[in-house]
Amino acid sequence: MNIFLSFLDMFYPRLCLRCGRSLTQSEEFLCPHCIVDIPRTNFHLHPEENQAVQVFGGKIYVKEVYTWFYFTKKGSYSNLIYSLKYKGRSELARYLGALYAMELKVDGKLKNIDYIVPVPLHKKRLKERGYNQSELIASGVAEKTGALLRTDLLMRCLVTETQTNKSRYERWLNIKDAFVAVEALPEDRERSILLIDDVMTTGSTLLACVSALNEAGYENLSVLTLSFAENR
């Protein structure tokens, strides 16, 4: 198999998605240099006071908020999000979810997570895209934590307009009634749930999801995203 991969790399070299360097057989999507240079937020090192926590502060309670790197439209790492979301690179989503989970575990995070819940796509959007990038990110996190991936707890019941170019308030109006959660069983009410999405911008989508889960009786919720849009 390694000989076959080496043969393929001679004619179709796999390149780092960020810098374009050739990847070795043991590397996927990103070279070691670009992994080191990821513009990490390190919010998890300051869990009670950071920009991501402020998105939820005063609105709704979440236990912890994790977000990996800063996202800017012109930033060199924004291509990772565009690739997994719009260019069909579904395996990239799983890879990044696993990579972030491993980093958090090294820092003693993601302990005692029971369920991992991805932000769902409406079935119409799912049919158009072919996959839910948040679910694939979640599968990577589940692989490294051993938590159970649950795609049956939260559903998207409305097709909404794109959130791009909307104000914070407009985003909230657009998304606030888009999700519904299955009523929690008594044994699930205090289960530790990690809600996962690709990007946190104003937080409207995540707020709507947390609200729907709360209304259904789920109380112990945390949030994880790959990126945080600093210039919101």
PDB file of C-alpha atoms in Angstrom:
ATOM      1  CA  MET A   1       0.000   0.000   0.000  1.00  0.00           C
ATOM      2  CA  ASN A   2       2.854   2.414   0.842  1.00  0.00           C
ATOM      3  CA  ILE A   3       4.507   1.639  -2.504  1.00  0.00           C
ATOM      4  CA  PHE A   4       1.230   2.436  -4.249  1.00  0.00           C
ATOM      5  CA  LEU A   5       0.898   5.741  -2.385  1.00  0.00           C
ATOM      6  CA  SER A   6       4.493   6.624  -3.235  1.00  0.00           C
ATOM      7  CA  PHE A   7       3.756   5.922  -6.894  1.00  0.00           C
ATOM      8  CA  LEU A   8       0.668   8.144  -6.798  1.00  0.00           C
ATOM      9  CA  ASP A   9       2.566  10.929  -5.069  1.00  0.00           C
ATOM     10  CA  MET A  10       5.085  10.949  -7.913  1.00  0.00           C
ATOM     11  CA  PHE A  11       2.393  11.902 -10.419  1.00  0.00           C
ATOM     12  CA  TYR A  12      -0.336  13.375  -8.196  1.00  0.00           C
ATOM     13  CA  PRO A  13       1.444  14.824  -5.162  1.00  0.00           C
ATOM     14  CA  ARG A  14      -0.707  15.602  -2.159  1.00  0.00           C
ATOM     15  CA  LEU A  15      -0.187  19.192  -1.120  1.00  0.00           C
ATOM     16  CA  CYS A  16      -0.691  21.075   2.120  1.00  0.00           C
ATOM     17  CA  LEU A  17      -3.965  22.989   1.846  1.00  0.00           C
ATOM     18  CA  ARG A  18      -2.426  26.057   3.398  1.00  0.00           C
ATOM     19  CA  CYS A  19       1.097  26.436   1.989  1.00  0.00           C
ATOM     20  CA  GLY A  20       1.200  24.034  -0.951  1.00  0.00           C
ATOM     21  CA  ARG A  21       4.153  21.972   0.295  1.00  0.00           C
ATOM     22  CA  SER A  22       4.227  18.294  -0.669  1.00  0.00           C
ATOM     23  CA  LEU A  23       2.947  16.024   2.089  1.00  0.00           C
ATOM     24  CA  THR A  24       4.650  12.827   3.222  1.00  0.00           C
ATOM     25  CA  GLN A  25       2.782   9.529   3.426  1.00  0.00           C
ATOM     26  CA  SER A  26       2.151  10.046   7.145  1.00  0.00           C
ATOM     27  CA  GLU A  27       0.716  13.555   6.711  1.00  0.00           C
ATOM     28  CA  GLU A  28      -2.842  14.543   5.865  1.00  0.00           C
ATOM     29  CA  PHE A  29      -4.118  17.874   4.536  1.00  0.00           C
ATOM     30  CA  LEU A  30      -1.633  20.033   6.504  1.00  0.00           C
ATOM     31  CA  CYS A  31       2.137  19.920   6.819  1.00  0.00           C
ATOM     32  CA  PRO A  32       3.721  20.062  10.309  1.00  0.00           C
ATOM     33  CA  HIS A  33       4.784  23.695   9.810  1.00  0.00           C
ATOM     34  CA  CYS A  34       1.212  24.817   9.123  1.00  0.00           C
ATOM     35  CA  ILE A  35      -0.159  22.814  12.046  1.00  0.00           C
ATOM     36  CA  VAL A  36       2.273  24.625  14.336  1.00  0.00           C
ATOM     37  CA  ASP A  37       1.341  27.999  12.803  1.00  0.00           C
ATOM     38  CA  ILE A  38      -2.435  27.614  13.218  1.00  0.00           C
ATOM     39  CA  PRO A  39      -3.658  30.979  14.635  1.00  0.00           C
ATOM     40  CA  ARG A  40      -4.976  29.410  17.807  1.00  0.00           C
ATOM     41  CA  THR A  41      -7.327  31.362  20.064  1.00  0.00           C
ATOM     42  CA  ASN A  42      -6.264  29.425  23.201  1.00  0.00           C
ATOM     43  CA  PHE A  43      -9.618  30.418  24.679  1.00  0.00           C
ATOM     44  CA  HIS A  44      -9.740  27.125  26.584  1.00  0.00           C
ATOM     45  CA  LEU A  45      -6.808  28.355  28.685  1.00  0.00           C
ATOM     46  CA  HIS A  46      -8.990  31.257  29.864  1.00  0.00           C
ATOM     47  CA  PRO A  47     -12.383  29.544  30.126  1.00  0.00           C
ATOM     48  CA  GLU A  48     -14.157  32.195  32.186  1.00  0.00           C
ATOM     49  CA  GLU A  49     -13.108  35.271  30.225  1.00  0.00           C
ATOM     50  CA  ASN A  50     -12.660  35.178  26.467  1.00  0.00           C
ATOM     51  CA  GLN A  51     -14.418  36.424  23.333  1.00  0.00           C
ATOM     52  CA  ALA A  52     -16.278  33.179  22.700  1.00  0.00           C
ATOM     53  CA  VAL A  53     -17.704  33.020  26.225  1.00  0.00           C
ATOM     54  CA  GLN A  54     -18.881  36.613  25.819  1.00  0.00           C
ATOM     55  CA  VAL A  55     -21.041  35.526  22.869  1.00  0.00           C
ATOM     56  CA  PHE A  56     -23.193  33.545  25.314  1.00  0.00           C
ATOM     57  CA  GLY A  57     -22.764  35.672  28.427  1.00  0.00           C
ATOM     58  CA  GLY A  58     -25.980  37.219  29.691  1.00  0.00           C
ATOM     59  CA  LYS A  59     -28.028  35.319  27.096  1.00  0.00           C
ATOM     60  CA  ILE A  60     -27.887  31.615  27.860  1.00  0.00           C
ATOM     61  CA  TYR A  61     -25.778  29.343  30.045  1.00  0.00           C
ATOM     62  CA  VAL A  62     -23.193  27.003  28.558  1.00  0.00           C
ATOM     63  CA  LYS A  63     -20.671  25.160  30.696  1.00  0.00           C
ATOM     64  CA  GLU A  64     -17.619  25.581  28.434  1.00  0.00           C
ATOM     65  CA  VAL A  65     -16.869  27.066  25.008  1.00  0.00           C
ATOM     66  CA  TYR A  66     -14.021  25.793  22.836  1.00  0.00           C
ATOM     67  CA  THR A  67     -12.981  27.347  19.539  1.00  0.00           C
ATOM     68  CA  TRP A  68      -9.702  26.490  17.855  1.00  0.00           C
ATOM     69  CA  PHE A  69      -8.440  29.212  15.516  1.00  0.00           C
ATOM     70  CA  TYR A  70      -9.250  32.706  14.339  1.00  0.00           C
ATOM     71  CA  PHE A  71     -11.110  32.953  11.041  1.00  0.00           C
ATOM     72  CA  THR A  72     -10.792  35.956   8.752  1.00  0.00           C
ATOM     73  CA  LYS A  73     -11.972  36.101   5.140  1.00  0.00           C
ATOM     74  CA  LYS A  74      -8.494  36.978   3.891  1.00  0.00           C
ATOM     75  CA  GLY A  75      -6.638  34.775   6.354  1.00  0.00           C
ATOM     76  CA  SER A  76      -4.583  31.909   4.959  1.00  0.00           C
ATOM     77  CA  TYR A  77      -6.363  29.375   7.194  1.00  0.00           C
ATOM     78  CA  SER A  78      -9.835  30.363   6.001  1.00  0.00           C
ATOM     79  CA  ASN A  79      -9.275  27.973   3.076  1.00  0.00           C
ATOM     80  CA  LEU A  80      -9.692  25.082   5.509  1.00  0.00           C
ATOM     81  CA  ILE A  81     -13.257  26.130   6.303  1.00  0.00           C
ATOM     82  CA  TYR A  82     -14.111  26.895   2.664  1.00  0.00           C
ATOM     83  CA  SER A  83     -12.709  23.524   1.584  1.00  0.00           C
ATOM     84  CA  LEU A  84     -14.651  21.424   4.067  1.00  0.00           C
ATOM     85  CA  LYS A  85     -17.858  23.435   3.675  1.00  0.00           C
ATOM     86  CA  TYR A  86     -18.076  24.225  -0.028  1.00  0.00           C
ATOM     87  CA  LYS A  87     -15.466  22.193  -1.909  1.00  0.00           C
ATOM     88  CA  GLY A  88     -16.522  18.689  -0.973  1.00  0.00           C
ATOM     89  CA  ARG A  89     -13.526  17.962   1.283  1.00  0.00           C
ATOM     90  CA  SER A  90     -15.588  15.968   3.747  1.00  0.00           C
ATOM     91  CA  GLU A  91     -12.624  13.998   5.127  1.00  0.00           C
ATOM     92  CA  LEU A  92     -10.933  17.292   6.010  1.00  0.00           C
ATOM     93  CA  ALA A  93     -13.748  18.020   8.467  1.00  0.00           C
ATOM     94  CA  ARG A  94     -13.219  14.742  10.306  1.00  0.00           C
ATOM     95  CA  TYR A  95      -9.441  15.250  10.323  1.00  0.00           C
ATOM     96  CA  LEU A  96      -9.654  18.758  11.799  1.00  0.00           C
ATOM     97  CA  GLY A  97     -12.171  17.663  14.428  1.00  0.00           C
ATOM     98  CA  ALA A  98      -9.857  14.882  15.543  1.00  0.00           C
ATOM     99  CA  LEU A  99      -6.788  17.118  15.526  1.00  0.00           C
ATOM    100  CA  TYR A 100      -8.465  19.765  17.681  1.00  0.00           C
ATOM    101  CA  ALA A 101      -9.821  17.155  20.077  1.00  0.00           C
ATOM    102  CA  MET A 102      -6.337  15.735  20.572  1.00  0.00           C
ATOM    103  CA  GLU A 103      -4.943  19.188  21.363  1.00  0.00           C
ATOM    104  CA  LEU A 104      -7.686  19.833  23.909  1.00  0.00           C
ATOM    105  CA  LYS A 105      -7.149  16.454  25.548  1.00  0.00           C
ATOM    106  CA  VAL A 106      -3.448  17.207  25.969  1.00  0.00           C
ATOM    107  CA  ASP A 107      -4.526  20.299  27.932  1.00  0.00           C
ATOM    108  CA  GLY A 108      -6.872  18.231  30.092  1.00  0.00           C
ATOM    109  CA  LYS A 109     -10.113  19.237  28.382  1.00  0.00           C
ATOM    110  CA  LEU A 110     -13.073  17.263  26.971  1.00  0.00           C
ATOM    111  CA  LYS A 111     -13.280  15.015  29.997  1.00  0.00           C
ATOM    112  CA  ASN A 112     -16.513  13.190  30.842  1.00  0.00           C
ATOM    113  CA  ILE A 113     -18.369  14.147  27.642  1.00  0.00           C
ATOM    114  CA  ASP A 114     -21.348  11.806  27.187  1.00  0.00           C
ATOM    115  CA  TYR A 115     -22.913  12.940  23.909  1.00  0.00           C
ATOM    116  CA  ILE A 116     -21.569  14.867  20.945  1.00  0.00           C
ATOM    117  CA  VAL A 117     -24.268  16.691  18.980  1.00  0.00           C
ATOM    118  CA  PRO A 118     -23.537  18.392  15.635  1.00  0.00           C
ATOM    119  CA  VAL A 119     -25.480  21.443  14.496  1.00  0.00           C
ATOM    120  CA  PRO A 120     -27.845  19.879  11.945  1.00  0.00           C
ATOM    121  CA  LEU A 121     -28.515  20.885   8.369  1.00  0.00           C
ATOM    122  CA  HIS A 122     -32.033  20.963   6.988  1.00  0.00           C
ATOM    123  CA  LYS A 123     -32.661  17.895   4.811  1.00  0.00           C
ATOM    124  CA  LYS A 124     -32.941  20.138   1.733  1.00  0.00           C
ATOM    125  CA  ARG A 125     -29.466  21.645   2.339  1.00  0.00           C
ATOM    126  CA  LEU A 126     -28.101  18.221   3.228  1.00  0.00           C
ATOM    127  CA  LYS A 127     -29.292  16.864  -0.113  1.00  0.00           C
ATOM    128  CA  GLU A 128     -27.682  19.791  -1.965  1.00  0.00           C
ATOM    129  CA  ARG A 129     -24.307  19.523  -0.186  1.00  0.00           C
ATOM    130  CA  GLY A 130     -24.221  15.774   0.249  1.00  0.00           C
ATOM    131  CA  TYR A 131     -22.922  15.893   3.814  1.00  0.00           C
ATOM    132  CA  ASN A 132     -23.124  17.913   7.014  1.00  0.00           C
ATOM    133  CA  GLN A 133     -19.671  19.330   7.749  1.00  0.00           C
ATOM    134  CA  SER A 134     -20.535  19.807  11.436  1.00  0.00           C
ATOM    135  CA  GLU A 135     -21.454  16.141  11.751  1.00  0.00           C
ATOM    136  CA  LEU A 136     -18.131  15.132  10.223  1.00  0.00           C
ATOM    137  CA  ILE A 137     -16.218  17.460  12.559  1.00  0.00           C
ATOM    138  CA  ALA A 138     -18.202  15.907  15.406  1.00  0.00           C
ATOM    139  CA  SER A 139     -17.276  12.393  14.261  1.00  0.00           C
ATOM    140  CA  GLY A 140     -13.592  13.323  14.479  1.00  0.00           C
ATOM    141  CA  VAL A 141     -14.073  14.653  18.005  1.00  0.00           C
ATOM    142  CA  ALA A 142     -16.065  11.554  18.995  1.00  0.00           C
ATOM    143  CA  GLU A 143     -13.289   9.313  17.679  1.00  0.00           C
ATOM    144  CA  LYS A 144     -10.733  10.923  20.001  1.00  0.00           C
ATOM    145  CA  THR A 145     -12.942  11.311  23.079  1.00  0.00           C
ATOM    146  CA  GLY A 146     -14.919   8.085  23.002  1.00  0.00           C
ATOM    147  CA  ALA A 147     -18.151  10.040  23.480  1.00  0.00           C
ATOM    148  CA  LEU A 148     -21.301   8.941  21.673  1.00  0.00           C
ATOM    149  CA  LEU A 149     -22.165  10.851  18.500  1.00  0.00           C
ATOM    150  CA  ARG A 150     -25.891  11.713  18.587  1.00  0.00           C
ATOM    151  CA  THR A 151     -27.515  13.018  15.422  1.00  0.00           C
ATOM    152  CA  ASP A 152     -31.018  12.220  16.638  1.00  0.00           C
ATOM    153  CA  LEU A 153     -31.359  14.749  19.476  1.00  0.00           C
ATOM    154  CA  LEU A 154     -31.450  17.995  17.487  1.00  0.00           C
ATOM    155  CA  MET A 155     -33.127  18.695  14.150  1.00  0.00           C
ATOM    156  CA  ARG A 156     -33.359  21.650  11.814  1.00  0.00           C
ATOM    157  CA  CYS A 157     -37.009  22.241  11.022  1.00  0.00           C
ATOM    158  CA  LEU A 158     -36.709  25.379   8.857  1.00  0.00           C
ATOM    159  CA  VAL A 159     -34.704  26.307   5.777  1.00  0.00           C
ATOM    160  CA  THR A 160     -33.255  29.741   6.511  1.00  0.00           C
ATOM    161  CA  GLU A 161     -31.651  32.404   4.380  1.00  0.00           C
ATOM    162  CA  THR A 162     -27.869  32.644   4.366  1.00  0.00           C
ATOM    163  CA  GLN A 163     -26.516  34.446   7.424  1.00  0.00           C
ATOM    164  CA  THR A 164     -23.868  36.239   5.338  1.00  0.00           C
ATOM    165  CA  ASN A 165     -24.108  40.058   5.413  1.00  0.00           C
ATOM    166  CA  LYS A 166     -26.823  40.043   8.075  1.00  0.00           C
ATOM    167  CA  SER A 167     -26.501  42.042  11.273  1.00  0.00           C
ATOM    168  CA  ARG A 168     -26.330  40.278  14.629  1.00  0.00           C
ATOM    169  CA  TYR A 169     -30.031  40.948  15.275  1.00  0.00           C
ATOM    170  CA  GLU A 170     -31.034  39.892  11.757  1.00  0.00           C
ATOM    171  CA  ARG A 171     -29.100  36.658  12.160  1.00  0.00           C
ATOM    172  CA  TRP A 172     -30.968  35.908  15.371  1.00  0.00           C
ATOM    173  CA  LEU A 173     -34.373  36.599  13.813  1.00  0.00           C
ATOM    174  CA  ASN A 174     -33.441  34.414  10.862  1.00  0.00           C
ATOM    175  CA  ILE A 175     -32.380  31.419  12.943  1.00  0.00           C
ATOM    176  CA  LYS A 176     -34.150  31.546  16.325  1.00  0.00           C
ATOM    177  CA  ASP A 177     -36.967  29.106  15.456  1.00  0.00           C
ATOM    178  CA  ALA A 178     -35.010  26.890  13.079  1.00  0.00           C
ATOM    179  CA  PHE A 179     -34.230  24.042  15.508  1.00  0.00           C
ATOM    180  CA  VAL A 180     -36.185  21.576  17.598  1.00  0.00           C
ATOM    181  CA  ALA A 181     -34.844  18.980  20.037  1.00  0.00           C
ATOM    182  CA  VAL A 182     -36.229  15.606  21.082  1.00  0.00           C
ATOM    183  CA  GLU A 183     -37.551  15.709  24.629  1.00  0.00           C
ATOM    184  CA  ALA A 184     -34.906  14.484  27.053  1.00  0.00           C
ATOM    185  CA  LEU A 185     -35.377  11.172  28.798  1.00  0.00           C
ATOM    186  CA  PRO A 186     -34.950  11.392  32.590  1.00  0.00           C
ATOM    187  CA  GLU A 187     -31.557   9.686  32.391  1.00  0.00           C
ATOM    188  CA  ASP A 188     -30.388  12.143  29.719  1.00  0.00           C
ATOM    189  CA  ARG A 189     -31.232  15.431  31.419  1.00  0.00           C
ATOM    190  CA  GLU A 190     -27.851  15.781  33.102  1.00  0.00           C
ATOM    191  CA  ARG A 191     -25.776  14.077  30.447  1.00  0.00           C
ATOM    192  CA  SER A 192     -22.785  16.170  29.380  1.00  0.00           C
ATOM    193  CA  ILE A 193     -23.426  17.310  25.801  1.00  0.00           C
ATOM    194  CA  LEU A 194     -20.901  18.912  23.448  1.00  0.00           C
ATOM    195  CA  LEU A 195     -22.560  20.884  20.626  1.00  0.00           C
ATOM    196  CA  ILE A 196     -20.359  21.200  17.533  1.00  0.00           C
ATOM    197  CA  ASP A 197     -20.268  23.582  14.558  1.00  0.00           C
ATOM    198  CA  ASP A 198     -17.644  24.766  12.070  1.00  0.00           C
ATOM    199  CA  VAL A 199     -17.526  28.549  12.631  1.00  0.00           C
ATOM    200  CA  MET A 200     -18.684  30.857  15.411  1.00  0.00           C
ATOM    201  CA  THR A 201     -19.569  34.314  14.132  1.00  0.00           C
ATOM    202  CA  THR A 202     -22.273  36.145  16.078  1.00  0.00           C
ATOM    203  CA  GLY A 203     -23.205  32.882  17.778  1.00  0.00           C
ATOM    204  CA  SER A 204     -26.843  33.094  16.655  1.00  0.00           C
ATOM    205  CA  THR A 205     -26.987  29.531  15.324  1.00  0.00           C
ATOM    206  CA  LEU A 206     -25.383  28.072  18.434  1.00  0.00           C
ATOM    207  CA  LEU A 207     -27.605  30.130  20.716  1.00  0.00           C
ATOM    208  CA  ALA A 208     -30.671  28.827  18.892  1.00  0.00           C
ATOM    209  CA  CYS A 209     -29.441  25.238  19.217  1.00  0.00           C
ATOM    210  CA  VAL A 210     -28.642  25.565  22.914  1.00  0.00           C
ATOM    211  CA  SER A 211     -32.045  27.167  23.490  1.00  0.00           C
ATOM    212  CA  ALA A 212     -33.835  24.287  21.716  1.00  0.00           C
ATOM    213  CA  LEU A 213     -31.903  21.700  23.729  1.00  0.00           C
ATOM    214  CA  ASN A 214     -32.629  23.543  26.986  1.00  0.00           C
ATOM    215  CA  GLU A 215     -36.326  23.657  26.180  1.00  0.00           C
ATOM    216  CA  ALA A 216     -36.272  19.893  25.628  1.00  0.00           C
ATOM    217  CA  GLY A 217     -34.718  19.355  29.059  1.00  0.00           C
ATOM    218  CA  TYR A 218     -30.989  19.039  28.349  1.00  0.00           C
ATOM    219  CA  GLU A 219     -29.102  21.057  30.951  1.00  0.00           C
ATOM    220  CA  ASN A 220     -25.370  20.274  30.795  1.00  0.00           C
ATOM    221  CA  LEU A 221     -24.222  21.842  27.514  1.00  0.00           C
ATOM    222  CA  SER A 222     -20.853  22.929  26.129  1.00  0.00           C
ATOM    223  CA  VAL A 223     -19.923  24.220  22.666  1.00  0.00           C
ATOM    224  CA  LEU A 224     -17.025  23.513  20.295  1.00  0.00           C
ATOM    225  CA  THR A 225     -16.245  25.109  16.933  1.00  0.00           C
ATOM    226  CA  LEU A 226     -13.204  24.879  14.708  1.00  0.00           C
ATOM    227  CA  SER A 227     -12.951  28.620  14.169  1.00  0.00           C
ATOM    228  CA  PHE A 228     -13.940  31.970  15.564  1.00  0.00           C
ATOM    229  CA  ALA A 229     -14.693  34.921  13.273  1.00  0.00           C
ATOM    230  CA  GLU A 230     -12.821  37.658  15.081  1.00  0.00           C
ATOM    231  CA  ASN A 231     -13.988  40.492  12.798  1.00  0.00           C
ATOM    232  CA  ARG A 232     -17.701  39.946  13.160  1.00  0.00           C
TER     233      ARG A 232
END
